[in-house]
Tab-separated table of C-alpha atoms in Angstrom:
chain	number	residue	atom	x	y	z
A	15	MET	CA	50.682	26.976	-56.001
A	16	THR	CA	52.058	30.417	-56.801
A	17	ALA	CA	50.529	33.848	-57.084
A	18	VAL	CA	51.188	33.871	-60.831
A	19	GLU	CA	49.824	30.639	-62.161
A	20	VAL	CA	47.375	28.094	-60.779
A	21	GLY	CA	46.923	25.104	-63.063
A	22	GLU	CA	45.632	26.516	-66.336
A	23	VAL	CA	44.503	29.778	-64.801
A	24	VAL	CA	46.955	32.586	-65.456
A	25	THR	CA	46.464	35.873	-63.673
A	26	VAL	CA	47.098	39.172	-65.393
A	27	PRO	CA	48.226	41.917	-63.009
A	28	PRO	CA	46.258	45.144	-63.421
A	29	GLU	CA	48.096	48.281	-64.484
A	30	GLY	CA	50.028	49.630	-61.567
A	31	GLY	CA	48.761	46.793	-59.418
A	32	ALA	CA	50.294	44.414	-56.963
A	33	ALA	CA	52.514	42.809	-59.490
A	34	GLY	CA	54.122	46.091	-60.456
A	35	ASP	CA	56.357	47.479	-57.733
A	36	GLY	CA	56.495	51.122	-58.723
A	37	ALA	CA	58.485	53.733	-56.877
A	38	GLY	CA	57.016	55.909	-54.137
A	39	GLY	CA	54.751	55.377	-51.158
A	40	VAL	CA	51.008	55.150	-50.695
A	41	LEU	CA	50.736	58.943	-51.037
A	42	SER	CA	52.987	59.215	-54.075
A	43	ARG	CA	51.426	60.651	-57.230
A	44	ALA	CA	50.648	57.190	-58.585
A	45	TYR	CA	48.640	56.089	-55.542
A	46	ARG	CA	47.519	59.333	-53.870
A	47	ALA	CA	43.937	59.525	-55.152
A	48	LEU	CA	43.293	55.826	-54.559
A	49	THR	CA	44.774	55.918	-51.054
A	50	ILE	CA	42.828	58.990	-49.991
A	51	GLY	CA	39.654	57.543	-51.475
A	52	ILE	CA	39.697	54.115	-49.832
A	53	VAL	CA	41.001	55.442	-46.501
A	54	SER	CA	38.157	57.961	-46.555
A	55	VAL	CA	35.712	55.091	-47.004
A	56	VAL	CA	37.155	53.464	-43.879
A	57	LEU	CA	36.915	56.828	-42.107
A	58	VAL	CA	33.186	57.040	-42.867
A	59	ILE	CA	32.631	53.460	-41.650
A	60	ALA	CA	34.583	54.208	-38.472
A	61	PHE	CA	32.616	57.380	-37.808
A	62	GLU	CA	29.366	55.488	-38.284
A	63	ALA	CA	30.434	52.741	-35.886
A	64	THR	CA	31.296	55.201	-33.118
A	65	ALA	CA	28.495	57.725	-33.719
A	66	VAL	CA	25.549	55.369	-34.214
A	67	GLY	CA	26.279	53.569	-30.953
A	68	THR	CA	25.798	56.864	-29.121
A	69	ALA	CA	22.451	57.609	-30.782
A	70	MET	CA	21.102	54.057	-30.625
A	71	PRO	CA	19.727	54.111	-27.031
A	72	VAL	CA	17.763	57.297	-27.701
A	73	ALA	CA	16.399	55.839	-30.939
A	74	ALA	CA	15.281	52.653	-29.199
A	75	ARG	CA	13.452	54.577	-26.477
A	76	GLU	CA	11.711	56.909	-28.936
A	77	LEU	CA	10.629	53.999	-31.136
A	78	ASP	CA	9.393	52.059	-28.091
A	79	GLY	CA	11.822	49.263	-28.907
A	80	VAL	CA	14.096	48.896	-25.888
A	81	ALA	CA	13.083	45.218	-25.648
A	82	LEU	CA	14.521	44.737	-29.169
A	83	TYR	CA	17.636	46.813	-28.520
A	84	ALA	CA	20.132	43.961	-28.912
A	85	PHE	CA	18.757	43.009	-32.311
A	86	ALA	CA	19.678	46.446	-33.640
A	87	PHE	CA	23.300	45.341	-33.206
A	88	SER	CA	23.041	41.638	-34.052
A	89	SER	CA	21.095	42.309	-37.271
A	90	TYR	CA	24.067	44.322	-38.551
A	91	PHE	CA	26.584	41.570	-37.777
A	92	THR	CA	24.518	38.705	-39.132
A	93	THR	CA	23.796	40.301	-42.517
A	94	SER	CA	27.403	41.483	-42.762
A	95	LEU	CA	28.479	37.832	-42.617
A	96	PHE	CA	26.383	37.129	-45.703
A	97	GLY	CA	27.680	40.256	-47.409
A	98	MET	CA	31.291	39.225	-46.820
A	99	VAL	CA	30.868	35.894	-48.592
A	100	LEU	CA	28.946	37.473	-51.459
A	101	ALA	CA	31.661	40.141	-51.817
A	102	GLY	CA	34.354	37.489	-51.992
A	103	GLN	CA	32.485	35.743	-54.804
A	104	LEU	CA	31.788	38.927	-56.744
A	105	SER	CA	35.313	40.283	-56.315
A	106	ASP	CA	36.975	37.114	-57.591
A	107	ARG	CA	34.558	36.879	-60.507
A	108	ASP	CA	34.115	40.513	-61.566
A	109	GLY	CA	36.634	42.508	-59.549
A	110	PRO	CA	36.009	44.573	-56.400
A	111	LEU	CA	34.378	47.591	-58.073
A	112	THR	CA	30.852	46.160	-58.134
A	113	SER	CA	30.991	45.009	-54.517
A	114	LEU	CA	32.397	48.308	-53.293
A	115	ALA	CA	29.917	50.518	-55.145
A	116	SER	CA	26.859	48.404	-54.291
A	117	GLY	CA	28.071	47.979	-50.707
A	118	ILE	CA	28.415	51.721	-50.142
A	119	GLY	CA	24.977	52.189	-51.687
A	120	ALA	CA	23.414	49.615	-49.352
A	121	PHE	CA	25.298	51.065	-46.382
A	122	ALA	CA	23.880	54.533	-47.084
A	123	ALA	CA	20.383	53.185	-47.823
A	124	GLY	CA	20.347	51.300	-44.527
A	125	LEU	CA	21.286	54.440	-42.612
A	126	LEU	CA	18.525	56.409	-44.323
A	127	LEU	CA	15.976	53.654	-43.645
A	128	SER	CA	16.877	53.569	-39.955
A	129	GLY	CA	16.943	57.346	-39.728
A	130	THR	CA	13.421	57.669	-41.131
A	131	ALA	CA	11.959	54.597	-39.382
A	132	GLY	CA	8.571	54.947	-37.734
A	133	GLY	CA	8.913	51.744	-35.710
A	134	MET	CA	11.615	49.557	-34.208
A	135	TRP	CA	11.298	46.712	-36.704
A	136	THR	CA	11.803	49.127	-39.599
A	137	PHE	CA	14.808	50.505	-37.739
A	138	ILE	CA	16.214	46.975	-37.357
A	139	LEU	CA	15.601	46.304	-41.051
A	140	GLY	CA	17.649	49.392	-41.849
A	141	ARG	CA	20.470	48.116	-39.656
A	142	ALA	CA	20.338	44.781	-41.517
A	143	VAL	CA	20.596	46.515	-44.900
A	144	GLN	CA	23.475	48.572	-43.536
A	145	GLY	CA	25.261	45.438	-42.343
A	146	LEU	CA	24.924	43.837	-45.763
A	147	GLY	CA	26.557	46.899	-47.287
A	148	GLY	CA	29.298	46.949	-44.674
A	149	GLY	CA	30.161	43.312	-45.416
A	150	LEU	CA	30.362	44.008	-49.150
A	151	VAL	CA	32.588	47.052	-48.631
A	152	ILE	CA	35.165	45.668	-46.210
A	153	VAL	CA	36.012	42.607	-48.323
A	154	ALA	CA	36.150	44.655	-51.520
A	155	LEU	CA	38.626	47.044	-49.886
A	156	TYR	CA	40.965	44.172	-49.047
A	157	VAL	CA	40.821	42.935	-52.621
A	158	VAL	CA	41.611	46.453	-53.871
A	159	VAL	CA	44.681	46.545	-51.629
A	160	GLY	CA	45.826	43.152	-52.934
A	161	ARG	CA	45.411	44.159	-56.575
A	162	ALA	CA	46.330	47.832	-56.676
A	163	TYR	CA	49.323	48.042	-54.324
A	164	PRO	CA	52.665	46.261	-54.546
A	165	GLN	CA	53.492	43.986	-51.644
A	166	ARG	CA	55.921	46.449	-50.085
A	167	LEU	CA	53.144	49.058	-49.692
A	168	ARG	CA	50.440	46.807	-48.241
A	169	PRO	CA	51.565	47.108	-44.589
A	170	ALA	CA	51.479	50.896	-44.954
A	171	ILE	CA	47.937	50.979	-46.352
A	172	MET	CA	46.762	48.628	-43.576
A	173	ALA	CA	48.309	51.032	-41.070
A	174	ALA	CA	46.428	53.874	-42.770
A	175	PHE	CA	43.173	51.931	-42.356
A	176	ALA	CA	43.867	51.667	-38.623
A	177	ALA	CA	44.800	55.346	-38.370
A	178	ALA	CA	41.456	56.235	-39.953
A	179	TRP	CA	39.765	55.039	-36.750
A	180	VAL	CA	41.660	57.406	-34.445
A	181	VAL	CA	39.725	60.639	-34.990
A	182	PRO	CA	36.265	58.970	-35.144
A	183	SER	CA	36.949	57.098	-31.898
A	184	VAL	CA	37.383	60.432	-30.113
A	185	VAL	CA	35.139	62.792	-32.105
A	186	GLY	CA	32.382	60.363	-33.076
A	187	PRO	CA	30.685	59.907	-29.679
A	188	LEU	CA	30.952	63.623	-28.827
A	189	ALA	CA	29.612	64.780	-32.211
A	190	ALA	CA	26.808	62.213	-32.180
A	191	GLY	CA	25.880	63.187	-28.629
A	192	ALA	CA	25.661	66.856	-29.555
A	193	VAL	CA	23.606	66.155	-32.694
A	194	THR	CA	21.297	63.808	-30.791
A	195	GLU	CA	20.771	66.367	-28.028
A	196	HIS	CA	20.207	69.440	-30.208
A	197	LEU	CA	18.804	68.080	-33.489
A	198	GLY	CA	17.603	64.565	-32.693
A	199	TRP	CA	18.946	61.054	-33.163
A	200	ARG	CA	17.587	60.748	-36.704
A	201	TRP	CA	20.097	63.291	-38.000
A	202	VAL	CA	22.984	61.065	-36.919
A	203	PHE	CA	21.748	58.366	-39.301
A	204	ILE	CA	20.568	60.678	-42.066
A	205	GLY	CA	23.702	62.839	-42.005
A	206	ILE	CA	26.341	60.130	-42.417
A	207	PRO	CA	25.402	59.162	-46.033
A	208	ALA	CA	26.273	62.720	-47.084
A	209	LEU	CA	29.896	61.921	-46.229
A	210	VAL	CA	30.091	59.105	-48.787
A	211	GLY	CA	30.218	61.227	-51.961
A	212	VAL	CA	33.821	62.435	-51.723
A	213	PRO	CA	35.375	58.994	-51.087
A	214	LEU	CA	33.421	57.561	-54.025
A	215	ALA	CA	34.493	60.338	-56.352
A	216	LEU	CA	38.149	59.761	-55.474
A	217	ALA	CA	38.276	55.974	-55.207
A	218	LEU	CA	36.023	54.536	-57.913
A	219	PRO	CA	37.881	55.899	-60.989
A	220	GLN	CA	41.201	54.662	-59.582
A	221	ILE	CA	39.763	51.254	-58.701
A	222	ARG	CA	38.299	50.972	-62.202
A	223	ARG	CA	41.745	51.635	-63.669
A	224	ARG	CA	43.892	49.594	-61.293
A	225	ALA	CA	41.799	46.778	-59.850
A	226	SER	CA	38.741	46.160	-62.020
A	227	GLY	CA	37.945	43.000	-63.931
A	228	PRO	CA	38.147	39.338	-62.957
A	229	ALA	CA	41.316	37.808	-61.558
A	230	ARG	CA	41.042	34.948	-64.055
A	231	THR	CA	41.583	35.200	-67.801
A	232	ALA	CA	40.223	31.680	-68.501
A	233	GLY	CA	36.543	32.606	-68.563
A	234	ARG	CA	34.112	34.159	-66.098
A	235	PRO	CA	33.136	31.517	-63.523
A	236	PRO	CA	29.572	31.488	-62.149
A	237	LEU	CA	28.790	32.325	-58.559
A	238	ASP	CA	29.292	29.380	-56.224
A	239	ARG	CA	25.727	28.722	-55.094
A	240	ARG	CA	26.916	26.365	-52.381
A	241	ARG	CA	28.955	29.122	-50.750
A	242	ILE	CA	26.009	31.481	-50.974
A	243	ARG	CA	23.825	28.920	-49.173
A	244	LEU	CA	26.520	28.450	-46.533
A	245	ALA	CA	26.726	32.219	-46.115
A	246	PHE	CA	22.998	32.355	-45.432
A	247	GLY	CA	23.403	29.496	-42.968
A	248	ILE	CA	26.224	31.159	-41.046
A	249	ALA	CA	24.289	34.433	-40.788
A	250	LEU	CA	21.076	32.748	-39.626
A	251	GLY	CA	22.945	30.428	-37.252
A	252	ALA	CA	24.823	33.309	-35.651
A	253	GLY	CA	21.589	35.237	-35.199
A	254	LEU	CA	19.850	32.290	-33.525
A	255	LEU	CA	22.745	31.748	-31.126
A	256	GLN	CA	22.753	35.438	-30.257
A	257	TYR	CA	19.035	35.283	-29.502
A	258	ALA	CA	19.396	32.139	-27.393
A	259	ALA	CA	22.223	33.633	-25.331
A	260	GLN	CA	20.057	36.603	-24.412
A	261	ASP	CA	17.022	34.495	-23.498
A	262	LEU	CA	18.248	32.139	-20.774
A	263	ARG	CA	15.169	29.923	-20.636
A	264	PRO	CA	14.894	26.186	-21.347
A	265	LEU	CA	13.071	26.938	-24.588
A	266	SER	CA	16.109	28.895	-25.806
A	267	LEU	CA	17.895	25.565	-26.256
A	268	VAL	CA	15.862	25.054	-29.445
A	269	PRO	CA	17.180	28.117	-31.328
A	270	ALA	CA	20.624	27.460	-29.839
A	271	ALA	CA	20.706	23.915	-31.221
A	272	THR	CA	19.329	25.063	-34.566
A	273	GLY	CA	21.910	27.822	-34.776
A	274	ALA	CA	24.760	25.434	-33.978
A	275	ALA	CA	23.495	22.954	-36.580
A	276	LEU	CA	23.582	25.696	-39.201
A	277	LEU	CA	26.940	27.103	-38.119
A	278	VAL	CA	29.058	23.953	-38.081
A	279	PRO	CA	28.795	23.027	-41.798
A	280	ALA	CA	28.865	26.713	-42.784
A	281	VAL	CA	32.106	27.368	-40.909
A	282	ARG	CA	33.699	24.236	-42.348
A	283	GLY	CA	32.699	25.271	-45.850
A	284	LEU	CA	33.535	28.984	-45.730
A	285	LEU	CA	36.802	29.047	-43.790
A	286	PRO	CA	40.036	27.467	-45.075
A	287	ARG	CA	40.389	23.785	-44.314
A	288	GLY	CA	42.196	23.323	-41.014
A	289	THR	CA	41.148	26.659	-39.506
A	290	CYS	CA	39.484	25.141	-36.448
A	291	ARG	CA	42.577	23.035	-35.654
A	292	ALA	CA	45.045	25.857	-36.341
A	293	ALA	CA	46.732	24.226	-39.322
A	294	ARG	CA	49.903	26.041	-40.305
A	295	GLY	CA	49.784	28.900	-42.767
A	296	LEU	CA	46.621	30.549	-44.050
A	297	PRO	CA	44.195	28.637	-41.747
A	298	SER	CA	46.012	29.921	-38.654
A	299	VAL	CA	46.062	33.477	-40.010
A	300	VAL	CA	42.267	33.337	-40.400
A	301	LEU	CA	41.841	31.738	-36.971
A	302	LEU	CA	44.054	34.335	-35.285
A	303	ARG	CA	41.978	37.165	-36.742
A	304	GLY	CA	38.857	35.731	-35.119
A	305	VAL	CA	40.474	34.862	-31.802
A	306	SER	CA	42.096	38.269	-31.369
A	307	ALA	CA	39.151	40.383	-32.510
A	308	GLY	CA	36.536	38.318	-30.688
A	309	ALA	CA	38.330	38.294	-27.344
A	310	PHE	CA	39.138	41.992	-27.449
A	311	ILE	CA	35.754	43.277	-28.662
A	312	ALA	CA	33.794	41.041	-26.287
A	313	ALA	CA	35.815	42.385	-23.358
A	314	GLU	CA	35.740	46.009	-24.516
A	315	SER	CA	31.953	45.959	-24.826
A	316	PHE	CA	31.658	45.548	-21.051
A	317	VAL	CA	34.232	48.170	-20.056
A	318	PRO	CA	31.948	51.254	-20.148
A	319	LEU	CA	29.157	49.401	-18.321
A	320	MET	CA	31.609	48.307	-15.625
A	321	LEU	CA	32.938	51.835	-15.134
A	322	VAL	CA	29.448	53.326	-14.945
A	323	THR	CA	27.844	50.771	-12.651
A	324	GLN	CA	30.783	49.872	-10.423
A	325	ARG	CA	32.858	53.071	-10.256
A	326	GLY	CA	30.188	55.723	-10.805
A	327	LEU	CA	31.611	57.344	-13.947
A	328	SER	CA	29.303	59.156	-16.334
A	329	PRO	CA	28.722	57.385	-19.667
A	330	THR	CA	30.737	60.072	-21.465
A	331	LEU	CA	33.756	59.663	-19.191
A	332	ALA	CA	33.480	55.881	-19.370
A	333	GLY	CA	33.589	56.032	-23.160
A	334	LEU	CA	36.419	58.547	-23.231
A	335	SER	CA	38.502	56.273	-20.981
A	336	LEU	CA	38.974	54.113	-24.065
A	337	ALA	CA	39.721	56.997	-26.432
A	338	ALA	CA	43.509	56.721	-26.113
A	339	GLY	CA	43.233	53.212	-27.514
A	340	GLY	CA	42.518	54.587	-30.969
A	341	GLY	CA	45.900	56.286	-31.043
A	342	THR	CA	47.865	53.322	-29.690
A	343	TRP	CA	46.067	50.965	-32.092
A	344	ALA	CA	47.188	53.168	-34.973
A	345	LEU	CA	50.707	53.249	-33.505
A	346	GLY	CA	50.832	49.449	-33.436
A	347	SER	CA	49.700	49.334	-37.056
A	348	TRP	CA	52.387	51.872	-37.961
A	349	VAL	CA	55.081	49.797	-36.241
A	350	GLN	CA	54.159	46.616	-38.132
A	351	ALA	CA	54.319	48.572	-41.394
A	352	ARG	CA	58.024	49.435	-40.962
A	353	PRO	CA	60.128	47.482	-43.496
A	354	ARG	CA	62.728	46.723	-40.809
A	355	VAL	CA	60.274	44.680	-38.742
A	356	GLU	CA	59.116	42.406	-41.579
A	357	PRO	CA	61.480	39.547	-40.575
A	358	TYR	CA	60.103	39.753	-37.018
A	359	ARG	CA	56.392	39.988	-37.871
A	360	GLU	CA	55.373	36.758	-36.131
A	361	ARG	CA	57.272	37.734	-32.964
A	362	LEU	CA	55.532	41.107	-32.932
A	363	MET	CA	52.181	39.382	-33.286
A	364	TYR	CA	53.029	37.093	-30.370
A	365	LEU	CA	53.913	40.151	-28.283
A	366	GLY	CA	50.701	41.820	-29.413
A	367	MET	CA	48.534	38.939	-28.186
A	368	LEU	CA	50.340	38.922	-24.829
A	369	LEU	CA	49.582	42.652	-24.488
A	370	VAL	CA	45.927	42.010	-25.308
A	371	ALA	CA	45.706	39.225	-22.720
A	372	ALA	CA	47.385	41.400	-20.091
A	373	ALA	CA	45.018	44.317	-20.771
A	374	VAL	CA	41.910	42.136	-20.574
A	375	VAL	CA	42.994	40.414	-17.361
A	376	ALA	CA	43.893	43.782	-15.793
A	377	ALA	CA	40.556	45.402	-16.635
A	378	PRO	CA	38.497	43.931	-13.742
A	379	SER	CA	41.104	45.160	-11.247
A	380	VAL	CA	39.157	48.445	-11.160
A	381	LEU	CA	36.389	46.526	-9.409
A	382	ILE	CA	38.608	46.964	-6.344
A	383	PRO	CA	37.824	50.465	-4.988
A	384	ALA	CA	41.468	51.126	-4.074
A	385	VAL	CA	42.579	50.719	-7.704
A	386	PRO	CA	42.509	54.056	-9.611
A	387	VAL	CA	40.143	54.155	-12.573
A	388	TRP	CA	42.904	55.467	-14.835
A	389	THR	CA	44.619	52.076	-14.448
A	390	LEU	CA	42.133	50.618	-16.899
A	391	ALA	CA	42.726	53.409	-19.429
A	392	VAL	CA	46.470	52.751	-19.354
A	393	ALA	CA	46.050	48.979	-19.597
A	394	TRP	CA	43.611	49.333	-22.489
A	395	ALA	CA	45.989	51.601	-24.358
A	396	PHE	CA	48.618	48.834	-24.255
A	397	GLY	CA	46.035	46.284	-25.322
A	398	CYS	CA	45.059	48.428	-28.306
A	399	PHE	CA	48.723	48.722	-29.271
A	400	GLY	CA	48.863	44.922	-29.324
A	401	MET	CA	45.724	44.783	-31.462
A	402	GLY	CA	47.297	47.219	-33.900
A	403	LEU	CA	50.261	44.876	-34.297
A	404	VAL	CA	48.058	41.813	-34.787
A	405	ILE	CA	45.072	42.933	-36.879
A	406	ALA	CA	47.044	44.764	-39.564
A	407	SER	CA	49.570	41.917	-39.725
A	408	THR	CA	46.890	39.272	-40.292
A	409	SER	CA	45.709	41.281	-43.304
A	410	VAL	CA	49.257	41.542	-44.653
A	411	LEU	CA	49.944	37.827	-44.193
A	412	LEU	CA	46.639	36.841	-45.773
A	413	LEU	CA	47.459	38.740	-48.962
A	414	GLN	CA	50.962	37.259	-49.013
A	415	LEU	CA	49.555	33.728	-48.758
A	416	SER	CA	46.730	34.197	-51.296
A	417	ALA	CA	46.892	33.730	-55.042
A	418	PRO	CA	45.285	36.723	-56.809
A	419	GLU	CA	42.227	34.741	-57.925
A	420	GLU	CA	41.712	33.589	-54.315
A	421	ALA	CA	42.135	36.999	-52.661
A	422	GLY	CA	38.409	37.705	-52.569
A	423	ALA	CA	37.395	34.396	-50.987
A	424	ASN	CA	40.278	34.472	-48.501
A	425	SER	CA	39.616	38.110	-47.553
A	426	ALA	CA	35.989	37.140	-46.991
A	427	ALA	CA	37.122	34.245	-44.781
A	428	LEU	CA	39.261	36.634	-42.710
A	429	GLN	CA	36.345	39.001	-42.163
A	430	ILE	CA	33.930	36.136	-41.478
A	431	SER	CA	36.262	34.841	-38.789
A	432	ASP	CA	36.393	38.342	-37.286
A	433	ALA	CA	32.638	39.002	-37.332
A	434	LEU	CA	31.591	35.495	-36.301
A	435	SER	CA	33.955	35.481	-33.334
A	436	ASN	CA	32.565	38.846	-32.257
A	437	VAL	CA	29.018	37.485	-32.301
A	438	LEU	CA	29.829	34.204	-30.572
A	439	LEU	CA	32.120	35.546	-27.849
A	440	LEU	CA	29.763	38.441	-27.161
A	441	ALA	CA	26.979	35.881	-26.790
A	442	VAL	CA	29.085	33.764	-24.422
A	443	GLY	CA	30.152	36.791	-22.407
A	444	GLY	CA	26.617	38.125	-22.227
A	445	ALA	CA	25.249	34.773	-21.096
A	446	ALA	CA	27.887	34.444	-18.357
A	447	PHE	CA	27.248	38.027	-17.250
A	448	ALA	CA	23.501	37.494	-16.988
A	449	ALA	CA	23.803	34.070	-15.334
A	450	LEU	CA	25.966	35.491	-12.528
A	451	GLY	CA	23.587	38.283	-11.656
A	452	GLY	CA	24.825	40.972	-13.992
A	453	GLY	CA	21.331	42.089	-14.888
A	454	ALA	CA	20.470	43.319	-18.349
A	455	VAL	CA	23.497	43.925	-20.540
A	456	ALA	CA	22.780	47.521	-21.562
A	457	ASP	CA	24.748	50.062	-23.481
A	458	ALA	CA	26.770	52.357	-21.255
A	459	ALA	CA	24.780	55.318	-22.459
A	460	THR	CA	21.562	53.824	-21.059
A	461	ALA	CA	23.007	52.495	-17.829
A	462	THR	CA	21.288	53.996	-14.794
A	463	ALA	CA	21.665	53.918	-11.084
A	464	SER	CA	19.280	50.975	-10.886
A	465	ALA	CA	21.655	48.957	-13.053
A	466	ALA	CA	24.356	49.477	-10.467
A	467	HIS	CA	22.307	47.516	-7.960
A	468	ASN	CA	21.769	44.684	-10.440
A	469	SER	CA	25.381	44.327	-11.579
A	470	HIS	CA	27.594	42.151	-9.417
A	471	PRO	CA	31.396	42.433	-9.678
A	472	ALA	CA	31.743	38.663	-10.158
A	473	ALA	CA	29.622	38.923	-13.307
A	474	PHE	CA	32.174	41.265	-14.888
A	475	ALA	CA	35.061	39.014	-13.870
A	476	ALA	CA	33.232	36.123	-15.560
A	477	VAL	CA	33.457	38.059	-18.824
A	478	PHE	CA	37.013	39.378	-18.698
A	479	LEU	CA	38.951	36.398	-17.377
A	480	PRO	CA	37.768	33.879	-20.012
A	481	MET	CA	38.455	36.434	-22.761
A	482	ALA	CA	42.000	36.816	-21.450
A	483	GLY	CA	42.321	33.045	-21.819
A	484	VAL	CA	41.127	33.279	-25.431
A	485	ALA	CA	43.768	35.966	-26.067
A	486	LEU	CA	46.455	33.642	-24.687
A	487	LEU	CA	45.228	30.988	-27.090
A	488	GLY	CA	45.810	33.559	-29.812
A	489	ALA	CA	49.422	33.946	-28.678
A	490	TRP	CA	49.911	30.223	-29.326
A	491	VAL	CA	48.279	30.514	-32.769
A	492	THR	CA	50.910	33.115	-33.762
A	493	THR	CA	53.509	30.341	-33.647
A	494	ARG	CA	51.724	28.571	-36.518
A	495	LEU	CA	51.355	31.359	-39.065
A	496	ARG	CA	54.116	30.263	-41.407
A	497	GLU	CA	54.247	26.966	-43.258
A	498	ARG	CA	57.421	25.044	-42.532
């Protein structure tokens, strides 16, 4: 199978697209408007991710919904899983324009619904709508990259995506905190949609010209209803497992078993065959994305809580201790984008996973009072550099290994692996934390002195050490990324 012809299906490269290797870089005249537009979309998503997390605790308290706090996060992830599969289908059938435009619309509508909510369940519904839009957008962006940019420019645009997270990771929490304190939490949600207009104005005309239309010329295939059903199953199954992990009672075994029963066939049907056994090539690329992202995000989620409850830092300082990671993540993405390192990509990814494992295993060392708190900040900066090497490279390899008419489905599989691993490993980490006396797993911004008495150091170690083991597993998966 080649990227040009698959059986009787012949792909027609769009004007200026991946098949045409024009001169210049991602900011050359030919690509400047498109690059600025789609990177700006990522910038808005990044700002939302960092800002909303700061406002969320205040929103939950005001809406009398602290008991439902976790669902405000899980509802986003579960609907995003469905959106990713739907985006893959739509992008392969009609091109990425429809998914991107409708996804941004749903993303903005969800923010407005949450920002104007009068009760917690309406707020959660808004988060679910937002997650659906986020899933549609992220897959469509990957398809745009695969269609509109020649192969030599794809590492650079992936590095630009990573760089777009640097400023929001530092400014987002501070800006959201100031808005929440002086204007109210609702303005954090209501204000973000206003930022969407400029990226749309820049990106959509360029996407229409360079990446619109179906990848196939032999007819317009219908949506795969089986994949849509599997997408619903994976979203519902992930949500049930998340609920069961937070409710450690015997009765929680029922939703846990139901969730697992839904997840197993959905994962087998939506991810490339051989993903779970790390088959060489594309399946291992998809698996590595999930292993790396899941281990890192699950560990990072507990870092601020550990610093607040065990070392007495304020929530702001605890969050800022991770701020340097945004810069080193972008640096890692920039390194993998250098043409000179292309022959050594798999070795860099192996090094990246070792750095992630080392950072995660070093994190609980700050539980020892004699260890300076800044040790964690330094270790996490190295771990983020490793993630920059790995995450951007998995995106590059996926596009290299995908035929154009399969780019949507494979990009969806990559994002599904990422999001599903986040949900599952967060659920496992949260269950271990609670079972060992960690108390309620709360956001760092809502952690109080009483939480310090409930959180036992062993509970944090029970989260970090297994995640370091998962990261080491990812280092082994990097040895299976190329077909021999």
